[in-house]
Coordinates of C-alpha atoms in Angstrom, one line a residue:
X23 CA 0.0 0.0 0.0
X24 CA 2.1 2.8 -1.1
X25 CA 1.4 6.4 -1.4
X26 CA -1.0 8.1 -3.7
X27 CA 1.9 7.4 -5.7
X28 CA 4.5 9.6 -6.9
X29 CA 4.3 8.5 -10.4
X30 CA 7.5 6.6 -9.9
X31 CA 5.7 4.2 -7.8
X32 CA 5.4 5.1 -4.2
X33 CA 5.5 8.2 -2.1
X34 CA 7.8 10.9 -3.3
X35 CA 10.8 9.7 -1.4
X36 CA 12.1 6.9 -3.5
X37 CA 10.4 4.0 -5.0
X38 CA 10.6 0.6 -3.5
X39 CA 10.9 -0.7 -7.0
X40 CA 14.0 1.4 -7.5
X41 CA 15.8 1.0 -4.2
X42 CA 16.4 -2.4 -2.7
X43 CA 15.1 -2.6 0.9
X44 CA 17.7 -2.8 3.6
X45 CA 16.7 -6.3 4.4
X46 CA 16.7 -7.6 0.9
X47 CA 19.6 -9.6 -0.5
X48 CA 21.8 -8.0 -3.0
X49 CA 20.5 -9.2 -6.3
X50 CA 21.9 -6.5 -8.4
X51 CA 20.5 -3.3 -9.8
X52 CA 16.8 -3.1 -10.2
X53 CA 15.5 -2.8 -13.8
X54 CA 13.3 0.1 -12.5
X55 CA 16.2 2.1 -11.1
X56 CA 15.8 4.9 -13.5
X57 CA 12.1 5.4 -13.1
X58 CA 11.5 9.1 -13.0
X59 CA 9.0 10.7 -10.7
X60 CA 6.4 12.8 -12.2
X61 CA 5.2 10.6 -15.1
X62 CA 1.8 9.1 -15.5
X63 CA 1.0 5.6 -14.9
X64 CA 0.1 3.7 -18.0
X65 CA -3.5 3.2 -18.9
X66 CA -3.0 -0.5 -18.5
X67 CA -2.8 -0.1 -14.8
X68 CA -6.0 1.8 -14.7
X69 CA -4.8 5.2 -13.8
X70 CA -4.0 7.0 -17.0
X71 CA -7.0 8.4 -18.8
X72 CA -8.0 6.6 -21.9
X73 CA -7.1 9.1 -24.4
X74 CA -5.8 6.8 -27.1
X75 CA -7.9 6.7 -30.1
X76 CA -7.9 3.5 -32.2
X77 CA -7.5 3.3 -35.9
X78 CA -11.2 2.7 -36.3
X79 CA -11.5 6.4 -36.4
X80 CA -11.3 5.9 -40.1
X81 CA -14.8 4.7 -40.1
X82 CA -16.0 8.2 -39.3
X83 CA -17.6 10.1 -42.2
X84 CA -14.7 11.4 -44.3
X85 CA -16.7 14.3 -45.5
X86 CA -17.7 15.5 -42.1
X87 CA -14.2 15.0 -40.6
X88 CA -12.4 16.7 -43.4
X89 CA -14.9 19.6 -43.6
X90 CA -14.5 20.3 -40.0
X91 CA -10.7 20.1 -40.1
X92 CA -10.5 22.2 -43.3
X93 CA -13.0 24.8 -41.9
X94 CA -10.9 25.2 -38.8
X95 CA -7.6 25.2 -40.5
X96 CA -8.8 27.6 -43.2
X97 CA -10.2 30.0 -40.5
X98 CA -6.8 30.0 -38.9
X99 CA -4.9 30.3 -42.2
X100 CA -6.6 33.5 -43.4
X101 CA -5.0 35.9 -41.0
X102 CA -1.6 34.1 -41.4
X103 CA -1.7 34.5 -45.2
X104 CA -3.1 38.1 -45.1
X105 CA -0.1 39.1 -42.9
X106 CA 2.3 37.7 -45.6
X107 CA 1.1 39.2 -48.8
X108 CA 4.6 40.6 -49.4
X109 CA 6.4 37.3 -49.4
X110 CA 3.7 35.7 -51.6
X111 CA 3.9 38.6 -54.0
X112 CA 7.6 38.2 -54.3
X113 CA 7.2 34.4 -55.0
X114 CA 4.7 35.1 -57.7
X115 CA 7.0 37.6 -59.3
X116 CA 9.8 35.1 -59.4
X117 CA 7.5 32.5 -60.7
X118 CA 6.6 34.6 -63.8
X119 CA 10.1 33.8 -65.1
X120 CA 9.3 30.1 -64.8
X121 CA 6.0 30.7 -66.8
X122 CA 8.1 32.4 -69.5
X123 CA 10.7 29.7 -69.6
X124 CA 7.9 27.0 -70.0
X125 CA 6.1 29.0 -72.7
X126 CA 9.2 29.6 -74.7
X127 CA 10.7 26.1 -74.3
X128 CA 8.0 24.1 -76.3
X129 CA 7.4 26.9 -78.8
X130 CA 11.1 27.3 -79.6
X131 CA 11.4 23.5 -80.2
X132 CA 8.5 23.7 -82.6
X133 CA 9.9 26.6 -84.6
X134 CA 13.4 25.0 -84.7
X135 CA 11.9 22.1 -86.7
X136 CA 9.3 24.0 -88.8
X137 CA 11.4 27.0 -89.7
X138 CA 14.8 25.5 -89.3
X139 CA 15.8 21.9 -89.7
X140 CA 12.7 20.7 -91.7
X141 CA 12.7 23.8 -93.9
X142 CA 16.5 23.4 -94.8
X143 CA 17.7 26.2 -92.6
X144 CA 19.7 24.6 -89.8
X145 CA 21.1 27.9 -88.7
X146 CA 17.6 29.1 -87.9
X147 CA 16.9 25.9 -86.1
X148 CA 20.0 26.3 -83.9
X149 CA 19.0 29.8 -83.2
X150 CA 15.6 28.7 -81.9
X151 CA 17.2 26.0 -79.8
X152 CA 19.6 28.7 -78.4
X153 CA 16.6 30.7 -77.4
X154 CA 15.1 27.7 -75.6
X155 CA 18.4 27.2 -73.8
X156 CA 18.8 30.8 -72.8
X157 CA 15.3 30.8 -71.4
X158 CA 16.6 28.4 -68.7
X159 CA 18.9 31.1 -67.2
X160 CA 16.2 33.4 -65.8
X161 CA 14.3 30.4 -64.7
X162 CA 17.4 29.2 -62.7
X163 CA 17.5 32.8 -61.2
X164 CA 13.8 32.5 -60.3
X165 CA 14.5 29.2 -58.5
X166 CA 17.1 30.8 -56.4
X167 CA 14.8 33.8 -55.6
X168 CA 11.9 31.4 -54.7
X169 CA 13.8 29.4 -52.2
X170 CA 15.3 32.5 -50.6
X171 CA 11.8 33.9 -50.1
X172 CA 10.3 30.6 -49.0
X173 CA 11.6 30.9 -45.5
X174 CA 9.5 34.0 -45.0
X175 CA 6.4 31.8 -45.4
X176 CA 7.6 28.6 -43.8
X177 CA 9.5 29.6 -40.6
X178 CA 6.8 31.8 -39.2
X179 CA 4.4 28.9 -39.4
X180 CA 6.6 26.5 -37.5
X181 CA 7.5 29.2 -34.9
X182 CA 3.7 29.8 -34.3
X183 CA 3.0 26.1 -34.1
X184 CA 5.7 25.6 -31.5
X185 CA 4.4 28.5 -29.4
X186 CA 0.9 27.0 -29.6
X187 CA 2.1 23.5 -28.6
X188 CA 4.2 24.9 -25.7
X189 CA 1.3 27.1 -24.5
X190 CA -1.1 24.3 -24.8
X191 CA 1.1 21.8 -22.9
X192 CA 1.8 24.3 -20.1
X193 CA -1.8 25.2 -19.9
X194 CA -2.9 21.5 -19.5
X195 CA -0.1 20.9 -17.0
X196 CA -0.9 23.9 -14.8
X197 CA -4.6 23.0 -14.8
X198 CA -3.8 19.5 -13.5
X199 CA -4.0 17.8 -16.8
X200 CA -2.1 14.6 -17.6
X201 CA 1.7 14.7 -18.3
X202 CA 2.5 12.6 -21.4
X203 CA 4.5 12.6 -24.6
X204 CA 2.0 14.3 -26.9
X205 CA 3.1 17.8 -26.3
X206 CA 6.7 16.8 -26.9
X207 CA 5.7 15.1 -30.1
X208 CA 3.9 18.3 -31.3
X209 CA 7.0 20.5 -30.6
X210 CA 9.7 18.2 -31.9
X211 CA 7.9 16.1 -34.6
X212 CA 4.5 17.4 -35.7
X213 CA 5.7 21.0 -36.1
X214 CA 8.4 19.8 -38.4
X215 CA 5.8 17.8 -40.4
X216 CA 3.8 20.9 -40.8
X217 CA 6.8 23.0 -41.8
X218 CA 8.0 20.6 -44.4
X219 CA 4.5 19.9 -45.7
X220 CA 3.7 23.6 -46.0
X221 CA 7.0 24.4 -47.7
X222 CA 6.5 21.5 -50.2
X223 CA 2.9 22.5 -50.9
X224 CA 3.9 26.2 -51.6
X225 CA 6.6 25.1 -54.0
X226 CA 4.5 22.5 -55.8
X227 CA 1.4 24.6 -56.1
X228 CA 3.4 27.6 -57.3
X229 CA 5.2 25.4 -59.8
X230 CA 2.1 23.7 -61.0
X231 CA 0.1 27.0 -61.6
X232 CA 2.7 28.8 -63.5
X233 CA 4.1 25.8 -65.3
X234 CA 0.7 24.4 -66.3
X235 CA -0.5 27.8 -67.5
X236 CA 2.6 28.2 -69.5
X237 CA 2.4 24.7 -71.0
X238 CA -1.3 24.9 -71.8
X239 CA -0.9 28.4 -73.2
X240 CA 1.9 27.2 -75.5
X241 CA -0.1 24.3 -76.8
X242 CA -3.0 26.6 -77.5
X243 CA -0.7 28.8 -79.6
X244 CA 0.5 25.7 -81.5
X245 CA -2.9 24.3 -82.0
X246 CA -6.1 24.7 -79.9
X247 CA -7.0 21.1 -80.8
X248 CA -4.1 19.9 -78.6
X249 CA -6.1 21.0 -75.6
X250 CA -8.9 18.6 -76.7
X251 CA -6.5 15.8 -76.3
X252 CA -4.6 16.8 -73.2
X253 CA -7.2 18.5 -70.9
X254 CA -9.7 15.6 -70.5
X255 CA -7.3 13.0 -68.9
X256 CA -5.6 15.8 -67.0
X257 CA -8.8 17.0 -65.5
X258 CA -10.1 13.4 -64.9
X259 CA -6.9 12.5 -63.0
X260 CA -7.1 15.7 -60.9
X261 CA -10.8 15.0 -60.2
X262 CA -10.1 11.4 -59.1
X263 CA -7.3 12.6 -56.9
X264 CA -9.6 15.2 -55.3
X265 CA -12.1 12.5 -54.5
X266 CA -9.5 10.5 -52.6
X267 CA -8.3 13.5 -50.5
X268 CA -11.0 13.3 -47.9
X269 CA -10.7 9.6 -47.0
X270 CA -6.9 9.9 -47.2
X271 CA -7.0 12.7 -44.6
X272 CA -9.2 10.6 -42.3
X273 CA -6.8 7.7 -42.5
X274 CA -3.8 10.0 -42.1
X275 CA -5.5 11.3 -39.0
X276 CA -6.1 7.8 -37.8
X277 CA -2.5 6.9 -38.4
X278 CA -1.2 10.0 -36.5
X279 CA -3.7 9.2 -33.6
X280 CA -2.4 5.6 -33.4
X281 CA 1.2 6.8 -33.5
X282 CA 0.7 9.4 -30.9
X283 CA -1.3 7.0 -28.7
X284 CA 1.5 4.4 -28.9
X285 CA 4.1 7.1 -28.1
X286 CA 2.1 8.2 -25.0
X287 CA 1.6 4.7 -23.8
X288 CA 5.3 3.9 -24.2
X289 CA 6.3 7.1 -22.3
X290 CA 3.9 6.5 -19.5
X291 CA 4.9 2.9 -19.2
X292 CA 8.6 3.7 -19.1
X293 CA 8.0 6.2 -16.3
X294 CA 5.8 4.0 -14.2
X295 CA 7.3 0.5 -14.1
X296 CA 7.1 0.4 -10.3
X297 CA 3.4 1.4 -10.5
X298 CA 2.7 -1.4 -12.9
X299 CA 4.3 -3.9 -10.5
X300 CA 2.5 -2.4 -7.5
X301 CA -0.9 -2.5 -9.2
X302 CA -0.3 -5.9 -10.9
X303 CA -1.0 -4.2 -14.2
X304 CA 1.6 -6.0 -16.4
X305 CA -1.0 -8.1 -18.3
X306 CA -3.1 -5.0 -19.0
X307 CA -0.1 -3.0 -20.1
X308 CA 1.0 -5.8 -22.5
X309 CA -2.5 -6.1 -23.8
X310 CA -2.8 -2.3 -24.4
X311 CA 0.6 -2.2 -26.2
X312 CA -0.3 -5.1 -28.5
X313 CA -3.7 -3.4 -29.3
X314 CA -2.0 -0.1 -30.0
X315 CA 0.5 -1.8 -32.3
X316 CA -2.4 -3.5 -34.2
X317 CA -4.1 -0.1 -34.5
X318 CA -0.9 1.4 -36.0
X319 CA -0.6 -1.5 -38.4
X320 CA -4.3 -1.2 -39.6
X321 CA -4.0 2.5 -40.0
X322 CA -0.9 2.2 -42.0
X323 CA -2.4 -0.4 -44.3
X324 CA -5.6 1.6 -44.8
X325 CA -3.5 4.6 -45.8
X326 CA -1.5 2.5 -48.2
X327 CA -4.7 1.3 -49.9
X328 CA -5.9 4.8 -50.6
X329 CA -2.4 5.6 -51.8
X330 CA -3.0 3.2 -54.7
X331 CA -5.9 5.4 -55.9
X332 CA -3.4 8.3 -56.0
X333 CA -1.1 6.3 -58.3
X334 CA -4.1 5.8 -60.7
X335 CA -4.7 9.5 -60.6
X336 CA -1.1 10.2 -61.4
X337 CA -1.2 7.8 -64.3
X338 CA -4.2 9.6 -65.8
X339 CA -2.5 13.0 -65.4
X340 CA 1.0 12.0 -66.4
X341 CA 1.1 8.9 -68.6
X342 CA -2.2 9.0 -70.5
X343 CA -1.8 12.4 -72.2
X344 CA 1.4 11.5 -74.2
X345 CA -0.3 8.2 -75.2
X346 CA -3.4 10.0 -76.4
X347 CA -1.3 12.5 -78.2
X348 CA 0.5 9.7 -80.1
X349 CA -2.8 8.0 -81.0
X350 CA -4.4 11.2 -82.2
X351 CA -1.3 12.5 -84.0
X352 CA -2.6 11.6 -87.5
X353 CA -5.8 13.4 -86.9
X354 CA -4.0 16.4 -85.5
X355 CA -1.6 16.6 -88.5
X356 CA -4.5 16.3 -90.9
X357 CA -6.1 19.4 -89.2
X358 CA -3.2 21.7 -89.4
X359 CA -0.8 20.8 -86.7
X360 CA 2.8 20.8 -88.0
X361 CA 5.4 18.2 -87.2
X362 CA 7.3 20.8 -85.2
X363 CA 4.1 21.6 -83.3
X364 CA 3.6 17.9 -82.5
X365 CA 7.1 17.7 -81.1
X366 CA 6.6 20.9 -79.2
X367 CA 3.5 19.5 -77.7
X368 CA 5.4 16.5 -76.5
X369 CA 8.0 18.8 -75.0
X370 CA 5.3 20.7 -73.1
X371 CA 3.9 17.5 -71.8
X372 CA 7.0 15.5 -70.8
X373 CA 9.3 18.4 -69.8
X374 CA 6.8 20.8 -68.1
X375 CA 3.2 19.7 -67.5
X376 CA 3.7 16.0 -66.4
X377 CA 6.5 16.8 -63.9
X378 CA 4.5 19.7 -62.4
X379 CA 1.3 17.7 -62.1
X380 CA 3.2 14.7 -60.6
X381 CA 4.9 16.9 -58.0
X382 CA 1.6 18.6 -57.1
X383 CA -0.4 15.4 -56.7
X384 CA 2.4 13.7 -54.8
X385 CA 2.8 16.5 -52.4
X386 CA -1.0 16.9 -51.9
X387 CA -1.3 13.2 -51.4
X388 CA 1.4 12.9 -48.7
X389 CA 2.6 16.2 -47.3
X390 CA -0.7 17.9 -47.9
X391 CA -2.7 15.3 -46.1
X392 CA -0.4 15.3 -43.2
X393 CA -0.4 19.1 -43.2
X394 CA -4.2 19.3 -42.8
X395 CA -4.3 16.7 -40.1
X396 CA -1.4 18.1 -38.1
X397 CA -2.6 21.7 -38.4
X398 CA -6.0 20.5 -37.2
X399 CA -4.4 19.1 -34.1
X400 CA -2.7 22.4 -33.4
X401 CA -5.9 24.4 -34.0
X402 CA -8.3 22.3 -31.9
X403 CA -9.8 24.2 -29.0
X404 CA -7.9 23.6 -25.8
X405 CA -10.0 21.2 -23.7
X406 CA -8.5 20.9 -20.3
X407 CA -9.3 17.7 -18.4
X408 CA -11.4 17.7 -15.3
X409 CA -9.5 17.4 -12.0
X410 CA -9.2 13.7 -11.0
X411 CA -12.0 12.4 -9.0
X412 CA -11.5 11.3 -5.5
X413 CA -13.6 8.2 -6.0
X414 CA -12.7 5.0 -7.8
X415 CA -12.5 5.1 -11.6
X416 CA -15.7 3.0 -11.9
X417 CA -17.7 5.3 -9.7
X418 CA -18.5 2.7 -7.0
X419 CA -18.0 3.5 -3.4
X420 CA -15.2 1.8 -1.5
X421 CA -16.6 -1.4 0.0
X422 CA -17.0 -1.4 3.7
X423 CA -14.6 -3.7 5.3
X424 CA -13.5 -4.3 8.9
X425 CA -9.8 -4.3 7.9
X426 CA -7.9 -1.7 6.1
X427 CA -5.3 -4.1 4.9
X428 CA -4.8 -7.8 5.4
X429 CA -2.0 -10.4 4.8
X430 CA -3.2 -13.9 4.4
X431 CA -0.5 -16.5 4.7
X432 CA 1.9 -14.3 2.9
X433 CA 5.4 -15.6 2.1
X434 CA 8.1 -13.8 0.2
X435 CA 11.6 -14.7 -0.9
X436 CA 14.0 -12.9 -3.2
X437 CA 14.5 -15.9 -5.4
X438 CA 13.4 -19.5 -5.9
X439 CA 16.3 -20.9 -3.9
X440 CA 16.4 -18.0 -1.3
X441 CA 15.4 -18.3 2.3
X442 CA 12.0 -16.7 2.8
X443 CA 12.1 -13.2 4.3
X444 CA 8.4 -13.4 5.2
X445 CA 6.9 -16.9 5.8
X446 CA 3.3 -17.6 6.2
X447 CA 2.4 -14.3 7.8
X448 CA -1.2 -13.5 8.7
X449 CA -1.8 -9.9 9.7
X450 CA -4.9 -7.7 9.8
X451 CA -4.8 -3.9 10.2
X452 CA -8.0 -2.2 11.6
X453 CA -9.2 1.3 10.6
X454 CA -7.5 3.9 12.8
X455 CA -4.9 1.5 14.2
X456 CA -1.2 2.4 14.7
X457 CA 1.1 -0.5 14.2
X458 CA 4.9 -0.5 14.8
X459 CA 7.1 -3.0 13.1
X460 CA 10.3 -3.6 14.9
X461 CA 13.3 -6.0 14.6
X462 CA 17.0 -5.9 13.7
X463 CA 18.2 -4.8 10.3
X464 CA 17.8 -7.4 7.7
X465 CA 14.8 -9.0 9.5
X466 CA 12.3 -8.2 6.7
X467 CA 10.7 -4.9 7.8
X468 CA 11.2 -3.0 4.6
X469 CA 10.1 -6.1 2.6
X470 CA 6.9 -6.2 4.7
X471 CA 6.3 -2.5 3.9
X472 CA 6.6 -3.2 0.2
X473 CA 4.3 -6.2 0.4
X474 CA 1.7 -4.1 2.3
X475 CA 2.0 -1.5 -0.4
X476 CA 1.6 -3.9 -3.2
X477 CA 5.0 -3.0 -4.6
X478 CA 6.3 -6.5 -4.2
X479 CA 3.9 -9.4 -5.0
X480 CA 4.0 -12.2 -2.5
X481 CA 5.5 -15.5 -3.5
X482 CA 2.5 -17.2 -1.8
X483 CA -0.6 -15.9 -0.1
X484 CA -2.6 -12.8 -0.7
X485 CA -2.6 -9.2 0.2
X486 CA -6.0 -7.5 0.5
X487 CA -7.0 -3.8 0.8
X488 CA -10.4 -3.0 2.2
X489 CA -11.5 -6.5 1.6
X490 CA -10.4 -6.7 -2.1
X491 CA -7.4 -8.5 -3.4
X492 CA -4.6 -5.9 -3.9
X493 CA -3.8 -7.4 -7.3
X494 CA -7.4 -7.1 -8.6
X495 CA -7.6 -4.9 -11.7
X496 CA -11.3 -4.3 -11.0
X497 CA -10.8 -2.7 -7.6
X498 CA -10.5 0.9 -6.6
X499 CA -7.4 2.9 -7.6
X500 CA -4.5 1.6 -5.5
X501 CA -3.2 5.2 -5.3
X502 CA -6.5 6.1 -3.5
X503 CA -5.9 3.5 -0.8
X504 CA -2.3 3.8 0.4
X505 CA 0.8 5.8 0.7
X506 CA 4.3 4.4 1.2
X507 CA 6.9 6.9 2.5
X508 CA 10.5 5.4 2.2
X509 CA 13.5 6.5 4.1
X510 CA 15.0 8.7 1.4
X511 CA 12.6 11.6 1.1
X512 CA 12.1 13.0 -2.4
X513 CA 12.1 16.8 -2.8
X514 CA 12.2 18.3 -6.3
X515 CA 13.3 21.7 -7.3
X516 CA 10.1 23.8 -7.3
X517 CA 8.1 26.0 -4.9
X518 CA 7.4 24.7 -1.4
X519 CA 3.7 24.7 -2.2
X520 CA 4.2 22.5 -5.3
X521 CA 6.3 20.1 -3.3
X522 CA 3.8 19.7 -0.6
X523 CA 0.8 19.4 -3.0
X524 CA 2.5 16.7 -5.0
X525 CA 0.3 13.9 -3.7
X526 CA -2.8 16.1 -3.5
X527 CA -2.9 18.9 -6.1
X528 CA -6.1 20.3 -4.7
X529 CA -4.9 21.0 -1.3
X530 CA -5.6 24.6 -0.2
X531 CA -3.0 27.0 1.3
X532 CA -5.0 26.8 4.6
X533 CA -4.7 23.0 4.7
X534 CA -1.0 23.2 3.9
X535 CA -0.4 25.7 6.7
X536 CA -2.4 23.6 9.2
X537 CA -0.4 20.5 8.2
X538 CA 2.9 22.3 8.6
X539 CA 1.9 23.4 12.0
X540 CA 0.6 20.0 13.1
X541 CA 3.9 18.4 12.2
X542 CA 6.1 21.2 13.5
X543 CA 7.3 22.2 10.1
X544 CA 5.9 25.7 10.1
X545 CA 9.3 27.3 11.3
X546 CA 11.0 25.5 8.4
X547 CA 8.5 26.9 6.0
X548 CA 9.2 30.4 7.3
X549 CA 12.9 29.9 7.1
X550 CA 12.9 28.9 3.4
X551 CA 10.7 31.9 2.6
X552 CA 7.1 30.6 2.6
X553 CA 5.0 28.5 0.3
X554 CA 6.0 30.5 -2.8
X555 CA 9.7 30.1 -2.1
X556 CA 11.8 27.8 -4.3
X557 CA 13.2 24.8 -2.6
X558 CA 15.3 21.8 -3.7
X559 CA 17.2 18.9 -2.3
X560 CA 20.5 20.8 -2.1
X561 CA 19.0 23.5 0.1
X562 CA 17.6 21.2 2.7
X563 CA 19.2 18.7 5.2
X564 CA 18.0 15.1 5.2
X565 CA 15.9 15.7 8.3
X566 CA 14.2 18.7 6.7
X567 CA 13.5 16.7 3.6
X568 CA 11.9 13.9 5.6
X569 CA 9.8 16.4 7.5
X570 CA 8.4 18.0 4.3
X571 CA 7.7 14.5 2.9
X572 CA 5.8 13.7 6.1
X573 CA 3.7 16.9 5.7
X574 CA 3.1 15.9 2.0
X575 CA 1.8 12.5 3.2
X576 CA -0.3 14.1 5.9
X577 CA -2.2 16.1 3.4
X578 CA -3.4 12.9 1.6
X579 CA -6.7 11.2 2.5
X580 CA -5.7 7.6 1.9
X581 CA -6.8 5.1 4.6
X582 CA -3.4 3.4 4.9
X583 CA -0.1 5.2 5.5
X584 CA 3.1 3.2 5.7
X585 CA 6.3 4.9 7.0
X586 CA 9.4 2.9 6.0
X587 CA 11.9 4.5 8.5
X588 CA 10.7 7.8 7.1
X589 CA 11.6 9.6 10.3
X590 CA 15.2 8.2 10.7
X591 CA 16.8 11.7 10.4
X592 CA 14.5 13.5 12.8
X593 CA 15.2 13.9 16.5
X594 CA 13.1 11.9 18.9
X595 CA 10.8 14.8 19.8
X596 CA 10.2 15.7 16.1
X597 CA 9.6 12.0 15.3
X598 CA 7.1 11.6 18.2
X599 CA 5.2 14.8 17.1
X600 CA 5.1 13.8 13.5
X601 CA 3.8 10.2 14.2
X602 CA 1.2 11.5 16.6
X603 CA -0.1 14.0 14.1
X604 CA -0.2 11.4 11.3
X605 CA -2.1 9.0 13.6
X606 CA -4.8 11.6 14.5
X607 CA -6.1 11.5 11.0
X608 CA -8.8 8.8 10.2
X609 CA -6.3 6.3 8.8
X610 CA -4.3 3.2 9.6
X611 CA -0.6 4.1 10.3
X612 CA 2.1 1.5 9.9
X613 CA 5.5 2.6 11.2
X614 CA 8.7 0.6 10.3
X615 CA 10.4 1.7 13.5
X616 CA 13.8 3.3 13.5
X617 CA 13.6 3.8 17.3
X618 CA 11.8 1.6 19.8
X619 CA 10.0 4.7 21.0
X620 CA 7.7 4.3 18.0
X621 CA 6.7 0.9 19.4
X622 CA 5.8 2.4 22.8
X623 CA 3.4 4.8 21.1
X624 CA 1.8 2.1 18.9
X625 CA -1.5 0.3 19.5
X626 CA 0.1 -3.0 18.5
X627 CA 3.7 -4.1 17.6
X628 CA 4.9 -6.7 15.1
X629 CA 8.3 -8.0 16.1
X630 CA 10.1 -9.5 13.1
X631 CA 13.3 -11.7 13.3
X632 CA 13.5 -13.2 9.9
X633 CA 10.6 -15.5 9.1
X634 CA 9.8 -15.7 12.9
X635 CA 7.3 -13.0 14.1
X636 CA 5.6 -12.1 17.3
X637 CA 2.6 -9.8 17.5
X638 CA 0.6 -8.0 20.2
X639 CA 0.3 -4.8 22.2
X640 CA 3.6 -3.3 23.6
X641 CA 2.7 -4.6 27.1
X642 CA 1.8 -8.1 25.8
X643 CA 5.1 -8.4 24.0
X644 CA 7.0 -7.2 27.1
X645 CA 5.3 -9.9 29.1
X646 CA 5.7 -12.9 26.7
X647 CA 8.6 -12.1 24.3
X648 CA 12.2 -12.5 25.5
X649 CA 13.5 -11.0 22.3
X650 CA 11.3 -7.9 22.6
X651 CA 12.3 -7.5 26.2
X652 CA 15.9 -7.7 25.1
X653 CA 15.3 -4.9 22.6
X654 CA 13.3 -2.9 25.0
X655 CA 16.0 -3.3 27.7
X656 CA 18.4 -1.4 25.4
X657 CA 15.9 1.3 25.0
X658 CA 16.6 4.9 25.9
X659 CA 14.8 8.0 24.6
X660 CA 17.2 8.4 21.7
X661 CA 18.3 4.8 21.4
X662 CA 17.9 3.1 18.0
X663 CA 17.1 -0.5 17.3
X664 CA 20.4 -2.4 17.7
X665 CA 22.1 -4.0 14.8
X666 CA 22.7 -7.7 14.8
X667 CA 26.2 -8.8 16.0

């Protein structure tokens, strides 16, 4: 029964999953040792909100989804474009040079044949070819000018999206929303997708407009009948492509959702490995990961199927017009088209129109679809989550049970061949009871604390909280039931208020002030500068850190609080005051005693000496336990539990 967990797993001291208890055998570093506090528990454990959208979102009406996205994106785009009429005007001016190069290129080839080589005047033909070659020079200059001016359109978009993502992420965090990987993905990944997609779309659209107009104008000059051959397949391909844009956008959205959900799940899982072990959520985490992987795969396959329709559209636009031109060549030649004009038309198609159409449709089908979806994610209204409820996630009340926590024939060993640290222990903890656990170092006290907290699963037997199995995935939230405070108190660099509200974000300043006074930490708060003062581990002694961690735990409302030598750096008077204050709340208090004075204050005492245990009130143990009398005989007000010889 650990704390309303620090997301690393227990109370904000350290995590039992990350630091081996003092009585545990040295089995090497824990795989959870790098678990960072402050991350969400994965959804598989039942604590993270189920925000992951499956790939079945593609079944939503393509028209409705795309219209809503386009409407929102277009509304946001208008002021952005109006503010950048200057850069767009410069791009258009440079693009006029490309229009001229396209128009001159095909026409010069036609004239080189008709008036030069086929007319017996090779010098004239070479002159026309030289004109076509020289037309490339201003077009090259235009390309340089276009790329130089593109940054004025692209970089402001990226900067604005990054600001939006950071503002949104901070707003959600400050309002108590979940911390996950999605804001990071928007800043580092999705903003770059939008930047590249917007830049590619601007270049391709600009090139298509000026190149296509130049090519079609050139063919109209050579023979208007050429347009009758070229325009129908071109328009048919563009129309087919336009039909696929809506469903492709939906499937692109589904793919990004699946990718984002998988990233969020991976991030929260990596940051909550101890929580998963504590809640017995490993099967649920594996199941969620497998489901998210399947969602990603389905979304990618659906997107690939719609990409096949884009290939058909590209074929209609790029490959079919030259074929039709060859098939209709006799008819065109019979109706006044010259041989040079026919070759000029091929030049327009193969060198200008087909590449421009191919580039535009490719960009629209890939970068354009991603651009709309990504921009839609940035422009969605900020919907901050409601504060977490104080009741179980299914809304049912905690079941009434006579025992806050119960161990039923619990045994635990740190390996199949290891001697049990706890062996067949039966223990019941009543509401409002104060239990002290005493014994020499290495006797299993910290292991017992981890078992009570659900951080360590028993080798045999069962741990129950409020009448329910601790490992049950259908029970109330484990973090709503217990707090475990380890010996190493965790204080992070932030204000004193933020540190103290870490386990209960909704605590008021009045509640914090009262808790500080009850535990005798009010003078410490004044010394550091009050609730708004920044604190960090380097500014505080170990005892001060422990005292603040105790105040943090005191603010919680969990029915079970376990202190695993969490007062070891306090003086005896401060320890007594803190324990008494914690016990006054309506909760069960378990103290892994660092001094035998904790046993004197307790309602009952559990004496551990390896697998052997004795249990009773302090007076009962004094009367019947020679080992307890031996420990108590060494007791003085500031005497600590003796170490084994």
